PDB file of C-alpha atoms in Angstrom:
ATOM      1  CA  MET J 181      -4.465 -35.809 -10.962  1.00 43.00           C
ATOM      2  CA  SER J 182      -1.193 -36.095  -9.414  1.00 44.00           C
ATOM      3  CA  GLY J 183      -0.425 -35.354  -5.267  1.00 47.00           C
ATOM      4  CA  ASN J 184       1.491 -32.378  -5.931  1.00 52.00           C
ATOM      5  CA  GLY J 185      -0.847 -30.189  -6.045  1.00 53.00           C
ATOM      6  CA  ASN J 186      -0.893 -29.948  -9.586  1.00 61.00           C
ATOM      7  CA  ARG J 187      -4.241 -29.420 -11.477  1.00 56.00           C
ATOM      8  CA  GLU J 188      -4.885 -30.989 -14.707  1.00 56.00           C
ATOM      9  CA  SER J 189      -5.528 -29.185 -17.639  1.00 64.00           C
ATOM     10  CA  LEU J 190      -6.327 -28.968 -21.551  1.00 65.00           C
ATOM     11  CA  GLY J 191      -3.339 -30.432 -24.172  1.00 71.00           C
ATOM     12  CA  SER J 192      -4.533 -27.239 -26.737  1.00 76.00           C
ATOM     13  CA  ARG J 193      -7.442 -25.026 -27.400  1.00 77.00           C
ATOM     14  CA  LEU J 194      -9.276 -26.429 -29.839  1.00 78.00           C
ATOM     15  CA  GLY J 195     -10.060 -29.469 -26.726  1.00 74.00           C
ATOM     16  CA  PHE J 196     -10.669 -26.767 -25.032  1.00 74.00           C
ATOM     17  CA  ILE J 197     -13.532 -25.531 -28.150  1.00 74.00           C
ATOM     18  CA  PHE J 198     -14.981 -28.986 -28.306  1.00 73.00           C
ATOM     19  CA  LEU J 199     -15.330 -29.131 -24.830  1.00 71.00           C
ATOM     20  CA  SER J 200     -17.116 -26.326 -24.165  1.00 71.00           C
ATOM     21  CA  ALA J 201     -19.409 -27.109 -27.701  1.00 71.00           C
ATOM     22  CA  GLY J 202     -20.206 -29.992 -26.885  1.00 70.00           C
ATOM     23  CA  CYS J 203     -21.069 -29.285 -22.793  1.00 68.00           C
ATOM     24  CA  ALA J 204     -23.287 -26.237 -24.460  1.00 66.00           C
ATOM     25  CA  ILE J 205     -24.439 -28.086 -27.562  1.00 66.00           C
ATOM     26  CA  GLY J 206     -26.463 -30.510 -25.536  1.00 66.00           C
ATOM     27  CA  LEU J 207     -29.095 -33.489 -26.329  1.00 59.00           C
ATOM     28  CA  GLY J 208     -31.843 -31.326 -26.572  1.00 63.00           C
ATOM     29  CA  ASN J 209     -30.429 -29.009 -29.497  1.00 66.00           C
ATOM     30  CA  VAL J 210     -29.149 -32.144 -31.281  1.00 65.00           C
ATOM     31  CA  TRP J 211     -32.185 -33.897 -31.089  1.00 67.00           C
ATOM     32  CA  ARG J 212     -35.146 -31.289 -30.624  1.00 73.00           C
ATOM     33  CA  PHE J 213     -34.215 -27.786 -32.133  1.00 73.00           C
ATOM     34  CA  PRO J 214     -34.772 -29.280 -35.788  1.00 71.00           C
ATOM     35  CA  TYR J 215     -37.609 -29.839 -35.416  1.00 74.00           C
ATOM     36  CA  ILE J 216     -38.652 -26.980 -33.075  1.00 75.00           C
ATOM     37  CA  THR J 217     -37.350 -24.444 -35.781  1.00 77.00           C
ATOM     38  CA  GLY J 218     -39.384 -26.770 -38.760  1.00 76.00           C
ATOM     39  CA  VAL J 219     -42.474 -26.546 -36.536  1.00 78.00           C
ATOM     40  CA  TYR J 220     -41.976 -22.617 -35.773  1.00 77.00           C
ATOM     41  CA  GLY J 221     -40.962 -21.266 -37.643  1.00 74.00           C
ATOM     42  CA  GLY J 222     -37.746 -22.329 -39.648  1.00 77.00           C
ATOM     43  CA  ALA J 223     -35.206 -19.159 -40.494  1.00 72.00           C
ATOM     44  CA  ALA J 224     -37.000 -16.956 -37.987  1.00 79.00           C
ATOM     45  CA  PHE J 225     -36.597 -18.802 -34.618  1.00 77.00           C
ATOM     46  CA  VAL J 226     -33.377 -19.714 -35.744  1.00 77.00           C
ATOM     47  CA  LEU J 227     -32.211 -15.625 -36.136  1.00 81.00           C
ATOM     48  CA  ILE J 228     -34.448 -15.414 -32.822  1.00 83.00           C
ATOM     49  CA  TYR J 229     -32.154 -18.262 -30.608  1.00 78.00           C
ATOM     50  CA  LEU J 230     -28.855 -17.137 -31.781  1.00 80.00           C
ATOM     51  CA  VAL J 231     -29.277 -13.290 -30.988  1.00 87.00           C
ATOM     52  CA  CYS J 232     -30.889 -14.809 -27.315  1.00 85.00           C
ATOM     53  CA  LEU J 233     -27.474 -16.797 -27.522  1.00 81.00           C
ATOM     54  CA  ALA J 234     -25.457 -13.614 -27.876  1.00 84.00           C
ATOM     55  CA  PHE J 235     -26.757 -11.479 -25.039  1.00 88.00           C
ATOM     56  CA  PHE J 236     -28.041 -14.271 -22.370  1.00 86.00           C
ATOM     57  CA  ALA J 237     -25.994 -17.102 -22.497  1.00 82.00           C
ATOM     58  CA  LEU J 238     -22.102 -14.862 -24.428  1.00 81.00           C
ATOM     59  CA  PRO J 239     -21.412 -12.954 -20.555  1.00 84.00           C
ATOM     60  CA  ILE J 240     -22.813 -15.519 -18.361  1.00 80.00           C
ATOM     61  CA  MET J 241     -20.086 -17.733 -20.770  1.00 79.00           C
ATOM     62  CA  VAL J 242     -17.589 -15.139 -20.267  1.00 83.00           C
ATOM     63  CA  MET J 243     -17.890 -15.066 -16.084  1.00 82.00           C
ATOM     64  CA  GLU J 244     -17.776 -18.603 -15.645  1.00 79.00           C
ATOM     65  CA  PHE J 245     -14.859 -18.983 -17.666  1.00 80.00           C
ATOM     66  CA  SER J 246     -13.365 -15.843 -15.604  1.00 83.00           C
ATOM     67  CA  VAL J 247     -14.278 -17.025 -12.621  1.00 82.00           C
ATOM     68  CA  GLY J 248     -13.053 -20.254 -12.801  1.00 80.00           C
ATOM     69  CA  ARG J 249      -9.683 -18.580 -14.411  1.00 84.00           C
ATOM     70  CA  ALA J 250      -9.229 -16.008 -10.906  1.00 85.00           C
ATOM     71  CA  SER J 251      -9.695 -18.803  -8.734  1.00 83.00           C
ATOM     72  CA  LYS J 252      -8.141 -22.021 -10.275  1.00 84.00           C
ATOM     73  CA  GLN J 253     -11.126 -24.067  -8.288  1.00 81.00           C
ATOM     74  CA  SER J 254     -14.269 -25.486  -8.668  1.00 78.00           C
ATOM     75  CA  VAL J 255     -17.389 -23.842  -9.678  1.00 77.00           C
ATOM     76  CA  ALA J 256     -18.915 -24.833  -5.995  1.00 78.00           C
ATOM     77  CA  LYS J 257     -15.480 -23.676  -4.159  1.00 81.00           C
ATOM     78  CA  SER J 258     -14.524 -21.241  -7.178  1.00 83.00           C
ATOM     79  CA  PHE J 259     -16.810 -17.733  -5.378  1.00 81.00           C
ATOM     80  CA  GLN J 260     -15.754 -18.614  -1.631  1.00 80.00           C
ATOM     81  CA  THR J 261     -12.401 -18.379  -2.753  1.00 83.00           C
ATOM     82  CA  LEU J 262     -12.452 -14.936  -4.657  1.00 81.00           C
ATOM     83  CA  HIS J 263     -14.967 -13.771  -1.978  1.00 79.00           C
ATOM     84  CA  PRO J 264     -13.818 -15.568   1.448  1.00 82.00           C
ATOM     85  CA  GLY J 265     -16.813 -14.388   3.896  1.00 79.00           C
ATOM     86  CA  GLY J 266     -19.282 -13.184   1.825  1.00 76.00           C
ATOM     87  CA  VAL J 267     -22.987 -13.706   0.912  1.00 79.00           C
ATOM     88  CA  TRP J 268     -21.370 -15.551  -2.917  1.00 78.00           C
ATOM     89  CA  LYS J 269     -19.902 -18.226  -1.699  1.00 74.00           C
ATOM     90  CA  TRP J 270     -23.538 -19.975  -1.913  1.00 79.00           C
ATOM     91  CA  TYR J 271     -24.197 -19.450  -5.131  1.00 79.00           C
ATOM     92  CA  GLY J 272     -21.002 -22.096  -5.691  1.00 77.00           C
ATOM     93  CA  TYR J 273     -23.606 -24.541  -4.763  1.00 82.00           C
ATOM     94  CA  LEU J 274     -26.591 -24.180  -7.228  1.00 84.00           C
ATOM     95  CA  PRO J 275     -24.524 -24.710 -10.839  1.00 80.00           C
ATOM     96  CA  LEU J 276     -22.634 -27.529  -8.308  1.00 80.00           C
ATOM     97  CA  ALA J 277     -27.131 -28.558  -7.674  1.00 86.00           C
ATOM     98  CA  ALA J 278     -28.087 -28.381 -11.283  1.00 83.00           C
ATOM     99  CA  ASN J 279     -25.577 -30.589 -13.413  1.00 81.00           C
ATOM    100  CA  TYR J 280     -26.967 -33.428 -10.771  1.00 84.00           C
ATOM    101  CA  LEU J 281     -30.244 -32.194 -12.060  1.00 84.00           C
ATOM    102  CA  LEU J 282     -28.308 -32.836 -15.755  1.00 80.00           C
ATOM    103  CA  MET J 283     -26.976 -35.442 -15.074  1.00 82.00           C
ATOM    104  CA  MET J 284     -30.541 -37.928 -13.682  1.00 82.00           C
ATOM    105  CA  PHE J 285     -31.796 -36.015 -17.492  1.00 79.00           C
ATOM    106  CA  TYR J 286     -28.612 -37.786 -19.305  1.00 79.00           C
ATOM    107  CA  THR J 287     -28.802 -41.250 -17.606  1.00 82.00           C
ATOM    108  CA  THR J 288     -32.234 -41.696 -18.037  1.00 81.00           C
ATOM    109  CA  VAL J 289     -31.483 -40.374 -22.094  1.00 80.00           C
ATOM    110  CA  THR J 290     -29.289 -42.460 -22.544  1.00 82.00           C
ATOM    111  CA  GLY J 291     -30.631 -45.777 -20.666  1.00 83.00           C
ATOM    112  CA  TRP J 292     -33.245 -45.615 -23.706  1.00 84.00           C
ATOM    113  CA  MET J 293     -30.557 -45.025 -26.101  1.00 85.00           C
ATOM    114  CA  LEU J 294     -28.968 -48.479 -24.619  1.00 87.00           C
ATOM    115  CA  ALA J 295     -32.601 -49.954 -24.835  1.00 88.00           C
ATOM    116  CA  TYR J 296     -33.415 -49.022 -28.296  1.00 88.00           C
ATOM    117  CA  CYS J 297     -29.924 -50.205 -29.443  1.00 89.00           C
ATOM    118  CA  TRP J 298     -30.714 -53.998 -27.645  1.00 90.00           C
ATOM    119  CA  PHE J 299     -34.130 -54.034 -28.856  1.00 90.00           C
ATOM    120  CA  SER J 300     -32.800 -53.347 -32.151  1.00 89.00           C
ATOM    121  CA  LEU J 301     -29.745 -55.625 -31.657  1.00 92.00           C
ATOM    122  CA  ASN J 302     -32.092 -58.418 -30.757  1.00 91.00           C
ATOM    123  CA  GLY J 303     -34.879 -58.675 -33.252  1.00 91.00           C
ATOM    124  CA  GLN J 304     -36.946 -58.022 -31.120  1.00 89.00           C
ATOM    125  CA  LEU J 305     -37.842 -54.983 -33.698  1.00 89.00           C
ATOM    126  CA  ALA J 306     -37.231 -56.172 -36.556  1.00 91.00           C
ATOM    127  CA  GLY J 307     -40.144 -56.534 -39.303  1.00 90.00           C
ATOM    128  CA  LEU J 308     -41.844 -53.713 -37.292  1.00 90.00           C
ATOM    129  CA  ASN J 309     -43.508 -50.386 -38.834  1.00 91.00           C
ATOM    130  CA  PRO J 310     -42.884 -46.860 -36.872  1.00 89.00           C
ATOM    131  CA  ASP J 311     -46.184 -46.920 -35.285  1.00 91.00           C
ATOM    132  CA  GLN J 312     -45.485 -50.978 -33.696  1.00 92.00           C
ATOM    133  CA  VAL J 313     -42.065 -49.672 -33.450  1.00 89.00           C
ATOM    134  CA  GLY J 314     -43.750 -47.007 -30.762  1.00 89.00           C
ATOM    135  CA  GLY J 315     -45.998 -48.685 -29.695  1.00 91.00           C
ATOM    136  CA  TYR J 316     -43.151 -51.025 -28.316  1.00 90.00           C
ATOM    137  CA  PHE J 317     -41.523 -48.784 -26.987  1.00 86.00           C
ATOM    138  CA  GLY J 318     -43.697 -46.547 -25.445  1.00 88.00           C
ATOM    139  CA  GLY J 319     -44.787 -49.873 -23.620  1.00 89.00           C
ATOM    140  CA  PHE J 320     -41.632 -50.495 -22.428  1.00 88.00           C
ATOM    141  CA  LEU J 321     -41.378 -46.449 -20.609  1.00 86.00           C
ATOM    142  CA  SER J 322     -44.642 -47.379 -19.482  1.00 88.00           C
ATOM    143  CA  ASN J 323     -43.051 -50.227 -17.356  1.00 83.00           C
ATOM    144  CA  PRO J 324     -40.501 -48.282 -14.257  1.00 81.00           C
ATOM    145  CA  THR J 325     -38.729 -51.425 -13.039  1.00 80.00           C
ATOM    146  CA  ALA J 326     -37.563 -52.128 -16.807  1.00 78.00           C
ATOM    147  CA  VAL J 327     -36.489 -48.585 -17.217  1.00 77.00           C
ATOM    148  CA  VAL J 328     -34.612 -48.074 -14.316  1.00 76.00           C
ATOM    149  CA  GLY J 329     -32.717 -51.551 -15.134  1.00 75.00           C
ATOM    150  CA  TRP J 330     -30.991 -49.775 -17.946  1.00 75.00           C
ATOM    151  CA  MET J 331     -30.297 -46.636 -16.195  1.00 69.00           C
ATOM    152  CA  GLY J 332     -28.261 -48.312 -13.367  1.00 58.00           C
TER     153      GLY J 332
END
């Protein structure tokens, strides 16, 4: 960001759509959603999921965009800017705390992925069947110092 006070912005609507989709979908939906869908009801589950998204997530997303656009501030400062001195100024810190907690999850999963790729490229998983790979990786996950090393 430049020193003249101008705020960075996205260059195109398509970039905004991709950014929003990437934030909304998340790793849980990419990895776990197909499995859960198959196990617990298939199409009926997907239909209920989409209805819940439309009725709960869409209004919240529209509200977040509106607050951000009106305040032109970060999530922590947006409510304080729009309603100075009010109780809502404290609400802005909840999404900030939630983002930190969410990033802890992504850091952990990224560490697992890096370790798994390293084990694969290093040949440590060569010749193992799926159960043996699961056992090897499970042994890795049971060693906290090794796991933390991959997240740093």
